[in-house]
Each structure stands twice: as structure tokens, then as C-alpha cells.
Short mmCIF file of C-alpha atoms and ligand atoms in Angstrom, two decimals:
data_model
loop_
_atom_site.label_atom_id
_atom_site.label_comp_id
_atom_site.label_asym_id
_atom_site.label_seq_id
_atom_site.Cartn_x
_atom_site.Cartn_y
_atom_site.Cartn_z
CA MET A 1 11.02 51.14 16.61
CA SER A 2 10.58 48.56 13.89
CA VAL A 3 7.25 46.89 13.19
CA SER A 4 7.45 43.30 14.45
CA VAL A 5 8.47 40.78 11.81
CA ASP A 6 5.34 38.75 12.48
CA ALA A 7 3.12 41.70 11.67
CA ILE A 8 4.27 41.70 8.03
CA GLN A 9 2.21 39.28 5.98
CA ILE A 10 4.04 39.27 2.69
CA ASP A 11 3.66 36.56 0.08
CA GLU A 12 7.30 35.98 -0.82
CA ALA A 13 6.33 33.67 -3.68
CA ALA A 14 4.91 36.72 -5.45
CA PHE A 15 8.48 38.01 -5.98
CA ARG A 16 11.34 36.84 -8.16
CA GLY A 17 13.85 38.82 -6.12
CA PRO A 18 14.62 38.34 -2.42
CA VAL A 19 12.41 39.69 0.35
CA VAL A 20 14.53 40.72 3.33
CA HIS A 21 13.21 41.02 6.89
CA PRO A 22 14.79 42.48 10.03
CA GLY A 23 17.14 39.85 11.40
CA ASP A 24 17.79 38.23 8.01
CA PRO A 25 21.40 38.05 6.87
CA GLY A 26 21.88 41.02 4.56
CA TYR A 27 19.17 43.12 6.20
CA ASP A 28 21.70 45.60 7.59
CA ALA A 29 23.64 45.75 4.34
CA HIS A 30 20.54 46.44 2.26
CA ARG A 31 18.95 49.02 4.54
CA MET A 32 22.10 51.15 4.63
CA ILE A 33 22.31 53.90 2.06
CA TRP A 34 25.13 56.17 0.94
CA ASN A 35 24.76 58.72 3.74
CA GLY A 36 25.95 57.01 6.93
CA ALA A 37 24.11 59.61 9.02
CA PHE A 38 20.90 57.61 8.44
CA ASP A 39 20.45 54.40 10.37
CA ARG A 40 16.87 53.49 9.59
CA CYS A 41 15.07 50.17 9.91
CA PRO A 42 12.41 49.39 7.33
CA ALA A 43 9.76 46.78 8.17
CA VAL A 44 10.66 44.82 5.05
CA ILE A 45 12.88 45.23 2.00
CA VAL A 46 11.73 43.93 -1.38
CA ARG A 47 14.73 43.60 -3.68
CA CYS A 48 13.07 43.73 -7.07
CA ALA A 49 14.44 41.54 -9.85
CA GLY A 50 12.24 43.05 -12.56
CA VAL A 51 9.10 44.97 -13.45
CA SER A 52 6.77 42.24 -12.16
CA ASP A 53 8.38 42.56 -8.73
CA VAL A 54 7.92 46.32 -8.78
CA ILE A 55 4.23 45.89 -9.60
CA ALA A 56 3.84 43.28 -6.85
CA ALA A 57 5.72 45.49 -4.38
CA VAL A 58 3.48 48.48 -5.09
CA LYS A 59 0.40 46.30 -4.67
CA PHE A 60 1.79 44.96 -1.40
CA GLY A 61 2.46 48.54 -0.30
CA ARG A 62 -1.19 49.37 -0.97
CA SER A 63 -2.65 46.33 0.75
CA SER A 64 -0.36 46.50 3.80
CA GLY A 65 -0.72 50.24 4.30
CA LEU A 66 3.03 50.51 4.96
CA PRO A 67 4.68 53.76 3.92
CA VAL A 68 6.85 53.21 0.85
CA ALA A 69 10.47 54.27 0.32
CA VAL A 70 12.04 53.78 -3.11
CA ARG A 71 15.74 53.05 -3.49
CA SER A 72 17.74 52.94 -6.69
CA GLY A 73 21.31 54.20 -6.18
CA GLY A 74 20.64 55.07 -2.53
CA HIS A 75 22.30 58.51 -2.79
CA SER A 76 19.43 60.68 -1.56
CA PHE A 77 21.03 63.48 0.48
CA PRO A 78 18.14 63.47 3.01
CA GLY A 79 18.00 59.68 3.07
CA PHE A 80 14.55 59.31 1.51
CA SER A 81 15.44 55.92 0.05
CA VAL A 82 14.99 54.26 3.44
CA ALA A 83 12.50 54.85 6.26
CA ASP A 84 11.76 53.30 9.63
CA ASP A 85 8.89 50.79 9.65
CA ALA A 86 8.33 51.18 5.93
CA LEU A 87 8.32 49.00 2.85
CA MET A 88 11.63 49.66 1.11
CA ILE A 89 11.34 48.96 -2.61
CA ASP A 90 14.94 48.35 -3.58
CA LEU A 91 15.69 48.49 -7.32
CA SER A 92 19.43 48.11 -7.03
CA LEU A 93 19.42 44.60 -8.52
CA MET A 94 17.89 45.90 -11.77
CA LYS A 95 21.11 46.80 -13.52
CA GLY A 96 20.58 46.13 -17.21
CA VAL A 97 22.15 48.69 -19.57
CA ARG A 98 21.88 48.31 -23.33
CA VAL A 99 23.44 50.76 -25.76
CA ASP A 100 22.46 50.74 -29.42
CA PRO A 101 25.35 52.44 -31.21
CA GLU A 102 23.38 52.74 -34.44
CA SER A 103 20.41 54.62 -33.07
CA ARG A 104 22.70 56.19 -30.41
CA THR A 105 20.35 55.35 -27.60
CA ALA A 106 20.83 53.70 -24.24
CA ARG A 107 18.28 51.82 -22.15
CA VAL A 108 19.06 51.68 -18.44
CA GLN A 109 17.17 49.88 -15.72
CA ALA A 110 16.42 51.71 -12.49
CA GLY A 111 19.27 50.19 -10.47
CA GLY A 112 21.98 51.32 -12.90
CA LEU A 113 24.72 53.55 -11.52
CA LEU A 114 26.34 56.40 -13.45
CA GLY A 115 29.63 54.53 -13.80
CA GLU A 116 27.87 51.48 -15.20
CA LEU A 117 26.06 53.57 -17.80
CA ASP A 118 29.29 55.38 -18.69
CA ARG A 119 31.16 52.10 -19.16
CA GLU A 120 28.60 50.89 -21.67
CA THR A 121 28.25 54.15 -23.64
CA GLN A 122 32.01 54.81 -23.72
CA ALA A 123 32.58 51.47 -25.42
CA PHE A 124 31.19 53.29 -28.47
CA GLY A 125 32.67 56.75 -27.73
CA LEU A 126 29.22 57.88 -26.65
CA ALA A 127 27.94 59.40 -23.41
CA VAL A 128 24.73 60.28 -21.60
CA PRO A 129 25.10 63.53 -19.62
CA SER A 130 24.98 62.57 -15.95
CA GLY A 131 26.69 63.46 -12.68
CA ILE A 132 30.17 63.60 -11.20
CA VAL A 133 30.33 60.58 -8.86
CA THR A 134 30.14 57.17 -10.51
CA HIS A 135 28.32 55.35 -7.70
CA THR A 136 25.28 57.71 -7.86
CA GLY A 137 22.06 56.18 -9.19
CA VAL A 138 20.93 57.03 -12.71
CA ALA A 139 17.31 56.94 -11.50
CA GLY A 140 17.20 59.50 -8.70
CA LEU A 141 19.69 61.75 -10.47
CA THR A 142 17.72 61.77 -13.72
CA LEU A 143 14.34 62.25 -12.08
CA GLY A 144 15.59 65.47 -10.48
CA GLY A 145 17.35 66.78 -13.62
CA GLY A 146 20.94 65.53 -13.67
CA ILE A 147 23.78 68.07 -13.70
CA GLY A 148 27.33 67.08 -14.57
CA TRP A 149 30.57 67.58 -16.47
CA ILE A 150 29.17 67.73 -20.00
CA MET A 151 25.87 69.51 -19.34
CA ARG A 152 26.94 72.89 -20.71
CA LYS A 153 27.63 71.23 -24.05
CA HIS A 154 24.96 68.50 -24.07
CA GLY A 155 22.33 69.49 -21.51
CA LEU A 156 21.01 67.83 -18.38
CA SER A 157 20.34 64.09 -18.18
CA ILE A 158 16.64 64.86 -18.69
CA ASP A 159 17.43 66.83 -21.84
CA GLN A 160 18.56 63.55 -23.44
CA LEU A 161 15.76 61.46 -21.95
CA VAL A 162 13.54 59.91 -24.62
CA SER A 163 11.16 57.73 -22.66
CA VAL A 164 10.52 56.01 -19.33
CA ASP A 165 8.72 52.85 -18.25
CA LEU A 166 6.92 53.48 -14.99
CA VAL A 167 4.77 51.65 -12.45
CA THR A 168 2.08 53.93 -11.06
CA ALA A 169 0.73 54.14 -7.53
CA ASN A 170 -1.97 51.63 -8.61
CA GLY A 171 0.58 49.12 -9.78
CA GLU A 172 -0.17 49.86 -13.44
CA PHE A 173 2.66 49.73 -16.01
CA VAL A 174 2.78 52.77 -18.33
CA LYS A 175 5.18 54.38 -20.76
CA ALA A 176 5.80 58.09 -20.86
CA ASN A 177 7.46 59.98 -23.69
CA ALA A 178 6.77 62.96 -25.94
CA ASP A 179 3.77 61.20 -27.55
CA GLU A 180 2.44 58.90 -24.86
CA ASN A 181 1.42 60.29 -21.45
CA ALA A 182 3.21 63.52 -22.31
CA ASP A 183 2.09 65.17 -19.06
CA LEU A 184 3.74 62.39 -17.08
CA PHE A 185 6.88 62.66 -19.23
CA TRP A 186 7.02 66.38 -18.44
CA GLY A 187 6.66 65.62 -14.71
CA VAL A 188 9.32 62.92 -14.44
CA ARG A 189 11.85 65.32 -15.97
CA GLY A 190 12.52 67.12 -12.68
CA GLY A 191 9.58 66.06 -10.51
CA GLY A 192 11.47 63.22 -8.81
CA GLY A 193 9.79 60.04 -7.63
CA ASN A 194 6.39 61.66 -7.14
CA PHE A 195 4.51 60.01 -9.98
CA GLY A 196 5.53 56.39 -9.80
CA ILE A 197 8.47 54.04 -9.91
CA VAL A 198 10.49 54.29 -13.08
CA THR A 199 11.73 50.85 -14.00
CA GLU A 200 13.67 51.79 -17.14
CA PHE A 201 14.99 54.93 -18.83
CA GLU A 202 15.76 55.45 -22.50
CA PHE A 203 18.31 58.15 -23.35
CA ARG A 204 19.78 59.64 -26.49
CA CYS A 205 23.56 59.30 -26.37
CA VAL A 206 25.83 62.14 -27.44
CA PRO A 207 29.04 61.68 -29.44
CA LEU A 208 31.74 62.62 -26.95
CA GLY A 209 34.71 60.42 -27.80
CA THR A 210 36.68 58.82 -25.00
CA GLN A 211 39.13 61.62 -24.09
CA VAL A 212 38.55 64.96 -22.41
CA LEU A 213 40.89 67.71 -21.25
CA ALA A 214 40.09 67.75 -17.57
CA GLY A 215 41.23 68.05 -13.98
CA PRO A 216 41.99 70.58 -11.24
CA VAL A 217 44.28 73.58 -10.97
CA PHE A 218 45.11 74.34 -7.30
CA TRP A 219 45.91 77.51 -5.36
CA PRO A 220 46.33 78.00 -1.59
CA MET A 221 42.93 78.76 -0.08
CA GLU A 222 44.13 82.15 1.23
CA GLN A 223 44.25 83.23 -2.42
CA SER A 224 40.67 82.17 -3.03
CA GLY A 225 39.33 85.74 -3.23
CA ASP A 226 41.66 86.67 -6.09
CA VAL A 227 41.19 83.30 -7.78
CA LEU A 228 37.39 83.57 -7.66
CA ARG A 229 37.42 87.13 -9.01
CA PHE A 230 39.61 86.08 -11.90
CA TYR A 231 37.56 82.90 -12.40
CA ARG A 232 34.17 84.63 -12.63
CA ASP A 233 35.39 86.99 -15.37
CA TRP A 234 37.13 84.18 -17.24
CA VAL A 235 34.16 81.78 -17.23
CA ALA A 236 31.81 84.56 -18.31
CA GLU A 237 33.33 84.12 -21.79
CA ALA A 238 33.47 80.32 -21.71
CA PRO A 239 32.11 78.32 -24.64
CA ASP A 240 29.77 75.41 -23.97
CA GLU A 241 32.64 72.93 -24.25
CA LEU A 242 33.94 74.11 -20.86
CA MET A 243 32.35 73.08 -17.60
CA THR A 244 33.98 73.99 -14.30
CA ILE A 245 33.45 73.24 -10.64
CA VAL A 246 35.22 75.17 -7.89
CA VAL A 247 36.06 73.20 -4.77
CA HIS A 248 37.37 74.51 -1.45
CA ARG A 249 38.75 71.89 0.93
CA LYS A 250 41.80 70.56 2.72
CA ALA A 251 43.68 68.80 -0.08
CA PRO A 252 43.04 65.06 0.14
CA PRO A 253 45.85 62.49 0.11
CA LEU A 254 44.97 61.22 -3.35
CA PRO A 255 47.43 60.13 -6.04
CA PHE A 256 46.71 63.12 -8.28
CA VAL A 257 47.39 65.61 -5.44
CA PRO A 258 51.08 66.43 -4.86
CA ASP A 259 52.24 65.09 -1.45
CA GLU A 260 53.27 68.51 -0.14
CA LEU A 261 49.67 69.75 -0.44
CA HIS A 262 48.02 66.95 1.52
CA GLY A 263 45.94 68.41 4.35
CA LYS A 264 46.57 72.03 3.25
CA PRO A 265 43.52 74.25 2.57
CA VAL A 266 43.24 74.80 -1.17
CA VAL A 267 40.89 76.19 -3.76
CA MET A 268 40.66 74.16 -6.97
CA VAL A 269 39.12 75.10 -10.27
CA ILE A 270 38.31 71.79 -11.91
CA CYS A 271 37.75 71.87 -15.65
CA CYS A 272 36.23 69.49 -18.13
CA TRP A 273 36.58 70.45 -21.78
CA ALA A 274 34.18 68.38 -23.89
CA GLY A 275 35.65 69.19 -27.29
CA ASP A 276 38.85 69.53 -29.28
CA VAL A 277 41.78 69.23 -26.86
CA GLU A 278 43.96 71.89 -28.55
CA GLU A 279 41.14 74.42 -28.45
CA GLY A 280 40.62 73.51 -24.82
CA GLU A 281 44.32 74.04 -24.02
CA THR A 282 44.11 77.51 -25.57
CA PHE A 283 41.01 78.50 -23.65
CA ILE A 284 42.21 77.09 -20.33
CA ARG A 285 45.75 78.61 -20.53
CA PRO A 286 44.86 81.95 -18.82
CA LEU A 287 43.43 80.04 -15.85
CA ARG A 288 46.55 77.97 -15.31
CA GLU A 289 48.69 81.11 -15.75
CA PHE A 290 46.74 83.09 -13.16
CA GLY A 291 48.78 83.81 -10.02
CA SER A 292 50.96 80.95 -8.92
CA PRO A 293 49.03 77.69 -8.90
CA VAL A 294 50.55 75.15 -6.50
CA ALA A 295 49.54 72.25 -8.74
CA ASP A 296 47.99 71.78 -12.16
CA VAL A 297 46.71 68.38 -13.22
CA CYS A 298 44.30 69.54 -15.91
CA LEU A 299 45.38 67.08 -18.62
CA PRO A 300 43.96 65.08 -21.53
CA LYS A 301 42.59 61.89 -19.99
CA PRO A 302 39.90 59.25 -20.50
CA TYR A 303 36.42 60.57 -19.80
CA LEU A 304 35.88 57.53 -17.54
CA THR A 305 38.86 58.58 -15.40
CA HIS A 306 37.57 62.10 -15.00
CA GLN A 307 34.06 60.87 -14.19
CA ALA A 308 35.54 58.90 -11.28
CA MET A 309 37.70 61.76 -9.97
CA PHE A 310 35.39 62.60 -7.06
CA ASP A 311 34.61 58.99 -6.08
CA PRO A 312 37.19 58.78 -3.29
CA SER A 313 35.99 62.08 -1.81
CA PHE A 314 32.39 60.90 -1.37
CA PRO A 315 32.49 57.23 -0.33
CA PRO A 316 29.40 55.56 1.13
CA GLY A 317 29.09 55.30 4.90
CA ARG A 318 30.51 58.64 6.00
CA TRP A 319 28.25 61.20 7.63
CA TYR A 320 27.16 63.95 5.23
CA TYR A 321 25.05 67.09 5.46
CA PHE A 322 24.22 69.48 2.62
CA LYS A 323 22.37 72.72 2.05
CA SER A 324 22.23 74.26 -1.39
CA CYS A 325 21.21 77.29 -3.35
CA ASP A 326 21.55 78.81 -6.79
CA VAL A 327 22.99 82.29 -7.24
CA ALA A 328 22.85 84.48 -10.33
CA GLU A 329 26.51 85.50 -10.27
CA LEU A 330 29.65 85.47 -8.17
CA SER A 331 29.40 89.03 -6.87
CA ASP A 332 32.11 90.49 -4.65
CA GLU A 333 29.89 89.96 -1.60
CA ILE A 334 29.30 86.30 -2.44
CA ILE A 335 32.99 85.76 -3.04
CA ASP A 336 33.87 87.36 0.31
CA ILE A 337 31.37 85.13 2.12
CA THR A 338 32.70 82.07 0.30
CA VAL A 339 36.29 82.82 1.25
CA GLU A 340 35.45 83.61 4.86
CA HIS A 341 33.52 80.36 5.37
CA SER A 342 35.89 78.17 3.39
CA LEU A 343 38.74 79.22 5.65
CA GLN A 344 36.70 77.90 8.61
CA ILE A 345 36.43 74.32 7.28
CA LYS A 346 37.58 71.94 10.02
CA SER A 347 36.97 68.41 8.78
CA PRO A 348 39.60 67.06 6.37
CA LEU A 349 36.69 65.35 4.56
CA THR A 350 34.54 68.42 3.96
CA SER A 351 34.59 69.42 0.32
CA PHE A 352 31.97 71.61 -1.27
CA PRO A 353 31.43 72.26 -4.96
CA ILE A 354 30.32 75.46 -6.67
CA TRP A 355 28.90 74.46 -10.06
CA GLN A 356 29.10 76.64 -13.15
CA MET A 357 25.69 76.47 -14.84
CA GLY A 358 24.46 77.82 -18.20
CA GLY A 359 25.35 76.74 -21.72
CA ALA A 360 23.02 74.14 -23.25
CA VAL A 361 21.13 73.82 -19.94
CA ALA A 362 19.97 77.43 -20.22
CA ARG A 363 18.82 77.08 -23.83
CA VAL A 364 16.00 74.63 -23.06
CA GLY A 365 12.73 76.42 -22.34
CA ASP A 366 11.69 76.67 -18.69
CA ASP A 367 8.32 75.09 -19.44
CA GLU A 368 9.70 72.14 -21.43
CA THR A 369 10.55 70.13 -18.31
CA ALA A 370 9.81 70.38 -14.60
CA PHE A 371 13.45 71.26 -13.80
CA ASN A 372 13.70 74.85 -12.65
CA GLY A 373 17.34 75.91 -12.50
CA ARG A 374 17.97 76.80 -16.12
CA SER A 375 18.77 80.43 -15.54
CA ALA A 376 21.02 79.82 -12.53
CA GLY A 377 24.51 81.26 -12.79
CA PHE A 378 26.12 79.02 -10.17
CA THR A 379 24.88 76.29 -7.86
CA TYR A 380 26.29 76.12 -4.34
CA ASN A 381 26.19 72.61 -2.89
CA ILE A 382 27.50 73.37 0.59
CA GLY A 383 28.29 70.02 2.11
CA ALA A 384 30.12 68.80 5.15
CA SER A 385 31.41 65.36 5.92
CA THR A 386 32.90 63.49 8.85
CA GLU A 387 33.96 59.85 9.19
CA THR A 388 31.49 59.19 12.02
CA SER A 389 29.18 61.19 14.27
CA GLU A 390 32.26 62.78 15.87
CA GLY A 391 32.51 66.41 14.84
CA PHE A 392 29.41 66.13 12.65
CA VAL A 393 27.28 68.65 14.57
CA GLU A 394 29.97 71.35 14.26
CA GLU A 395 30.39 70.75 10.54
CA ARG A 396 26.61 70.84 10.07
CA GLU A 397 26.50 74.20 11.87
CA TRP A 398 29.19 75.46 9.52
CA VAL A 399 27.03 74.45 6.53
CA ARG A 400 24.00 76.18 7.97
CA SER A 401 25.80 79.40 8.78
CA PHE A 402 27.46 79.55 5.34
CA TRP A 403 24.11 78.90 3.61
CA SER A 404 22.35 81.53 5.76
CA ALA A 405 25.04 84.10 4.97
CA LEU A 406 24.26 83.63 1.26
CA LYS A 407 20.51 84.00 1.81
CA PRO A 408 20.12 87.49 0.33
CA TRP A 409 21.38 86.10 -2.98
CA HIS A 410 19.50 82.78 -3.07
CA GLU A 411 17.74 82.37 -6.41
CA GLY A 412 16.37 78.85 -6.22
CA VAL A 413 17.58 75.38 -5.41
CA TYR A 414 18.17 72.18 -7.35
CA VAL A 415 15.68 69.64 -6.00
CA ASN A 416 18.27 66.84 -5.92
CA PHE A 417 20.46 68.97 -3.65
CA LEU A 418 17.68 69.63 -1.13
CA GLY A 419 17.75 68.10 2.33
CA ASP A 420 14.62 67.25 4.28
CA GLU A 421 13.64 70.91 4.40
CA GLY A 422 9.87 70.87 4.17
CA ALA A 423 7.12 71.58 1.67
CA GLU A 424 7.91 75.24 1.13
CA ARG A 425 11.48 74.53 0.03
CA VAL A 426 10.24 71.87 -2.39
CA SER A 427 7.83 74.34 -3.97
CA GLN A 428 10.61 76.96 -4.06
CA SER A 429 12.78 74.55 -5.97
CA TYR A 430 10.16 74.46 -8.76
CA GLY A 431 8.74 77.97 -8.63
CA PRO A 432 4.98 78.64 -8.49
CA GLU A 433 3.99 77.82 -12.08
CA GLU A 434 5.87 74.56 -12.33
CA TYR A 435 4.83 73.51 -8.86
CA TYR A 436 1.18 74.09 -9.76
CA ARG A 437 1.59 71.99 -12.90
CA LEU A 438 3.37 69.26 -10.92
CA GLN A 439 0.53 69.23 -8.40
CA ALA A 440 -1.96 68.66 -11.20
CA GLY A 441 0.14 65.71 -12.38
CA LYS A 442 0.38 64.36 -8.86
CA GLN A 443 -3.40 64.62 -8.51
CA LYS A 444 -3.81 62.62 -11.72
CA TYR A 445 -1.19 59.92 -11.16
CA ASP A 446 -0.94 59.66 -7.35
CA PRO A 447 -3.97 61.42 -5.81
CA ASP A 448 -3.61 59.86 -2.36
CA ASN A 449 0.12 60.56 -2.17
CA PHE A 450 1.19 56.93 -2.02
CA PHE A 451 4.71 58.04 -3.02
CA ARG A 452 5.34 60.55 -0.27
CA ILE A 453 8.75 59.68 1.18
CA ASN A 454 10.50 62.01 -1.26
CA GLN A 455 10.77 65.71 -2.11
CA ASN A 456 7.03 65.66 -1.94
CA ILE A 457 4.62 67.41 -4.25
CA SER A 458 1.22 67.46 -2.62
CA PRO A 459 -1.71 66.55 -4.88
CA SER A 460 -3.68 69.66 -5.90
C1 LIG B 1 27.96 61.45 -3.85
C2 LIG B 1 26.84 62.14 -4.60
C3 LIG B 1 27.12 62.78 -5.77
C4 LIG B 1 26.11 63.41 -6.48
N1 LIG B 1 26.42 64.03 -7.65
C5 LIG B 1 25.43 64.58 -8.37
C6 LIG B 1 25.71 65.12 -9.64
O1 LIG B 1 26.83 65.12 -10.09
N2 LIG B 1 24.69 65.63 -10.34
C7 LIG B 1 23.41 65.63 -9.87
O2 LIG B 1 22.53 66.09 -10.59
N3 LIG B 1 23.12 65.14 -8.66
C8 LIG B 1 24.09 64.60 -7.91
N4 LIG B 1 23.81 64.09 -6.69
C9 LIG B 1 22.44 64.16 -6.17
C10 LIG B 1 21.67 62.99 -6.72
O3 LIG B 1 21.21 63.31 -8.00
C11 LIG B 1 20.47 62.66 -5.83
O4 LIG B 1 20.92 62.37 -4.54
C12 LIG B 1 19.69 61.50 -6.40
O5 LIG B 1 18.44 61.43 -5.75
C13 LIG B 1 20.41 60.19 -6.24
O6 LIG B 1 19.75 59.17 -6.93
P1 LIG B 1 19.87 57.67 -6.42
O7 LIG B 1 19.07 56.82 -7.33
O8 LIG B 1 21.28 57.33 -6.19
O9 LIG B 1 19.23 57.80 -5.00
P2 LIG B 1 18.07 57.08 -4.20
O10 LIG B 1 18.35 57.45 -2.79
O11 LIG B 1 17.94 55.66 -4.54
O12 LIG B 1 16.80 57.83 -4.68
C14 LIG B 1 16.53 59.16 -4.29
C15 LIG B 1 15.06 59.41 -4.45
O13 LIG B 1 14.71 59.37 -5.82
C16 LIG B 1 13.47 58.71 -6.00
N5 LIG B 1 13.72 57.52 -6.80
C17 LIG B 1 14.84 56.78 -6.86
N6 LIG B 1 14.71 55.82 -7.77
C18 LIG B 1 13.49 55.94 -8.30
C19 LIG B 1 12.78 55.25 -9.30
N7 LIG B 1 13.35 54.24 -9.94
N8 LIG B 1 11.54 55.66 -9.61
C20 LIG B 1 10.97 56.69 -8.97
N9 LIG B 1 11.59 57.39 -8.01
C21 LIG B 1 12.84 57.02 -7.68
C22 LIG B 1 12.94 58.38 -4.63
O14 LIG B 1 12.10 59.42 -4.20
C23 LIG B 1 14.19 58.35 -3.80
O15 LIG B 1 13.96 58.71 -2.45
C24 LIG B 1 24.79 63.42 -5.97
C25 LIG B 1 24.52 62.80 -4.76
C26 LIG B 1 25.53 62.16 -4.09
C27 LIG B 1 25.23 61.51 -2.79
#
């Protein structure tokens, strides 16, 4: 049930950006987020045009007593960027991105999407490590850590974060970096939206160039056991330049997938070599020569093209459900469970990635940031998708049973891949020491838990 429109006394003149109420044109468009499984009706949406709007929105949140949901890219798996009867602070209009090629830094406002940041950095052959779907928000992704195609060479998004501008739960504007509010800077590098609303990020850019050797090699899914056993031994020797993701799914009807494979269950090892292409070809050769791949489209290509490869597989509006875990290694037992469950996939839209971790990510000290997956071997992001509610419950059960079967080997979980799974899972995703430190930060910056519609850290 939505709060009645009349009950919301909001001074619209206090905002530069639009204030959207239930019934207004655009209300439905702006309350919808990426995951179509959530159909929630906030009491009011403030579409911030700048920092002053964010400050005014936080103050309005305080004075009205409405719960507050924060939306940047809107890609929260559990749908935390929108809530029924809440104030939705929507940052998606704040899209400024400015790259300084001399200092090799990029400033990005909170509403920037990965693809928008990539476009600007790639104009100079630079990149900020981010994620694998271009319409994901820089903000939410970075605040949880940020894993992606060049992380093994260049670290997580937070490993290249220099500074943030943030509006606290009191509506105060602060900066956080290594010298100023260093405790807050530690917390925003993994602690999510618990400490305030970040209005702008400053990143170091890395020199990547504009081409990478990248793309999938495909085998029939029945061969997945052999492929995964070969793969785990092969990647054990991989240099940092190589990042891989293994995907099991029914092959989608996309231009880069040969027609004869469409709809057939396949396992793909998708590579991204962030370095010299010839060296990459040499390292990747044994993979493409293993068994009899049914297709191989691992080719030199623009980084921007590779970054967009998954976009058509995860469009907004479909119904999605995820459960995730880290594992130390791909043991025989884990491989057997993976093969067994992958062969049960029903929906042609279900596609789940297994992420190779390590490299530069693992070389940053555990206590340097709040992110807690640095020693993970692989991250399972078991996700199911259907076009509508039809078939969704069955696919969700498949996710749950697959995830439960892996339970004896769970090592941790990436906070950005968590669903709405409760306080214990959030603390598990940080581990006891980091969680304790995050709680102290929460107590200092948001003692009454104003920002609580999120992967919540309770104040100590
Ligand atoms: C299709 C898809 C692909 C993904 N790929 C990757 C990937 O490659 N790598 C990876 O690491 N993760 C990935 N993720 C997970 C992603 O990092 C998280 O879902 C992240 O929260 C999305 O950020 P957002 O800004 O789009 O989401 P939103 O839903 O807008 O925000 C999510 C949460 O972050 C907080 N938040 C958002 N903006 C702010 C802000 N400005 N200040 C303070 N708090 C804020 C709020 O608590 C909010 O509820 C992916 C998710 C999806 C749906």
C-alpha cells in the first residue's frame, strides 16, 4: 500500500531536479529498477540534479521520517534501490564523467553507468576496472568492491578509487580519501551505501589501450566436467593479464554465437587478456585446443565491445534471482555438482557465471579496504532468469538447490552478489574483524541507521 499523495508534504522548490509522485507521468518508469521481479511503489521519488538536491533530499528524509532508498544504476540484485512507501533518492540524472588524461584520473558522478565511464576513459586508451555489464551503476558496484574483466591485472574498482564526495545521514557534505576522513574512505571501499550517499567518485585510470584479446570458447554442456577439470589446471598457471569467466547456459541467439548452437546447452570459457595480444594468443592456445570446441570467438577486439558482451543476456525488466558464494578451488566434488545442476537449467535465459579471482585483487591487504573476498579462488554467482513471473519459482528453486549443494565449500560471499538474506549473511560477507570495524564506522557516521535499506551494517 502506498502512502497517500496528500500525506507527503515536500517543498518541491527546494529541488533543482524533478520530484515525482504516484500518479505523475514518469512515476512508473522511475520506480522500476533493473530486476523486473520488484514492483515497488515509493511514496515519492526525488530525482536529484546535483549535490544540493541530495542534501535537501536527505534533510527531507529526516524531517518526514520516511524510510530512504538510494538508487544510482538501479541494479541491486535484491532491489534495495526502491521500497514501498519510502523516499526514493534517485541519482540517475547525475551523469557527469570527466577524465583528465594527464593526471590519469576520472571523476564520475553517482548516476554514471559503467559503459558511460568506459566511453570516456577509452577515448584516451585508459580504463577504470569495473564490471561486465555496461548498464550497471558505477556507484553501487564500486561501493561493494567492483569485480570485472581487468581486475586480475589492475585490481578491483575500489583499488583504483582515490576519493569520494559524500552526503552524510545529517545532510552534511564531506570528502573521504586517504588523508581526509580515512576511516570513512576505508568503509566506502566495500561497505556499500551504509555511510552516506556518494555524489562523486574519483578514480585512477589504468593504461589499457583500446584492444583486448577476448571472447568465449564453447563446448557442449555434456563435456563440462572434462572442460572444467582442464580449465582449473590451466588457469592455476595464468598470469594476471588473463581473466576468465565460465558460463553454463543454453546458447543465446546472439550474433557472435553460431546459428547451429542456438538453444543448445553449452559451457563457455570466456577470456579477457589485458596485455600483449601475441602473448595472449600463446597462453590461450591450449584452452582452444582442448577437446573439440564447437565455437571459438576469442579474438582481438575493442575493449568497449567486450565490455558490452553480456548486455543482451541481462536486460532490464526480466525476472532475476541470484545466490552466490566464494569457493577456494574447483575441486572434483564442486565440478560434479556444477555439471549436475547446469544440466538441469530449464529457462533459455538462465546464465550463471563462475568468476576466476586472484591476481592483483589478492595482493591488496585484507585490512586495506572493507572488501573481504581477496583470497577467494572462484566466485559463484548462481542466477536464474525468466521473461516474466512464469517459470520463475522453478528457476529460483534450482538456484537454491544448487547453492545449497555447494554449502560445504562456501568460503564467503561478495556483498554485491547477496540477495536480501538477512543480517548474518551480511556479516559473513565481511568476516568478523571487518564487520566490527564497519559497525564502528556506522556508529560514527550513521548512528540511527538512517541508511538501512541496503546490505545493512548495524551501528555498534
Ligand atoms: C546485470 C548486472 C551485472 C552486474 N555485474 C557486476 C560485475 O560485473 N561486477 C560487480 O562487481 N558487480 C556486478 N553486479 C552487481 C552490482 O555491483 C550491484 O548490483 C550494485 O549494487 C549495482 O549498483 P547500481 O548503482 O547499479 O545499483 P543501485 O540499485 O542503484 O544501488 C544498489 C545499492 O547501492 C547503494 N548505493 C547506490 N548508489 C549509491 C550512492 N550513490 N551512494 C551510496 N549508496 C549507494 C544503495 O544501498 C543501493 O541500494 C551486477 C549486477 C547486475 C544486475
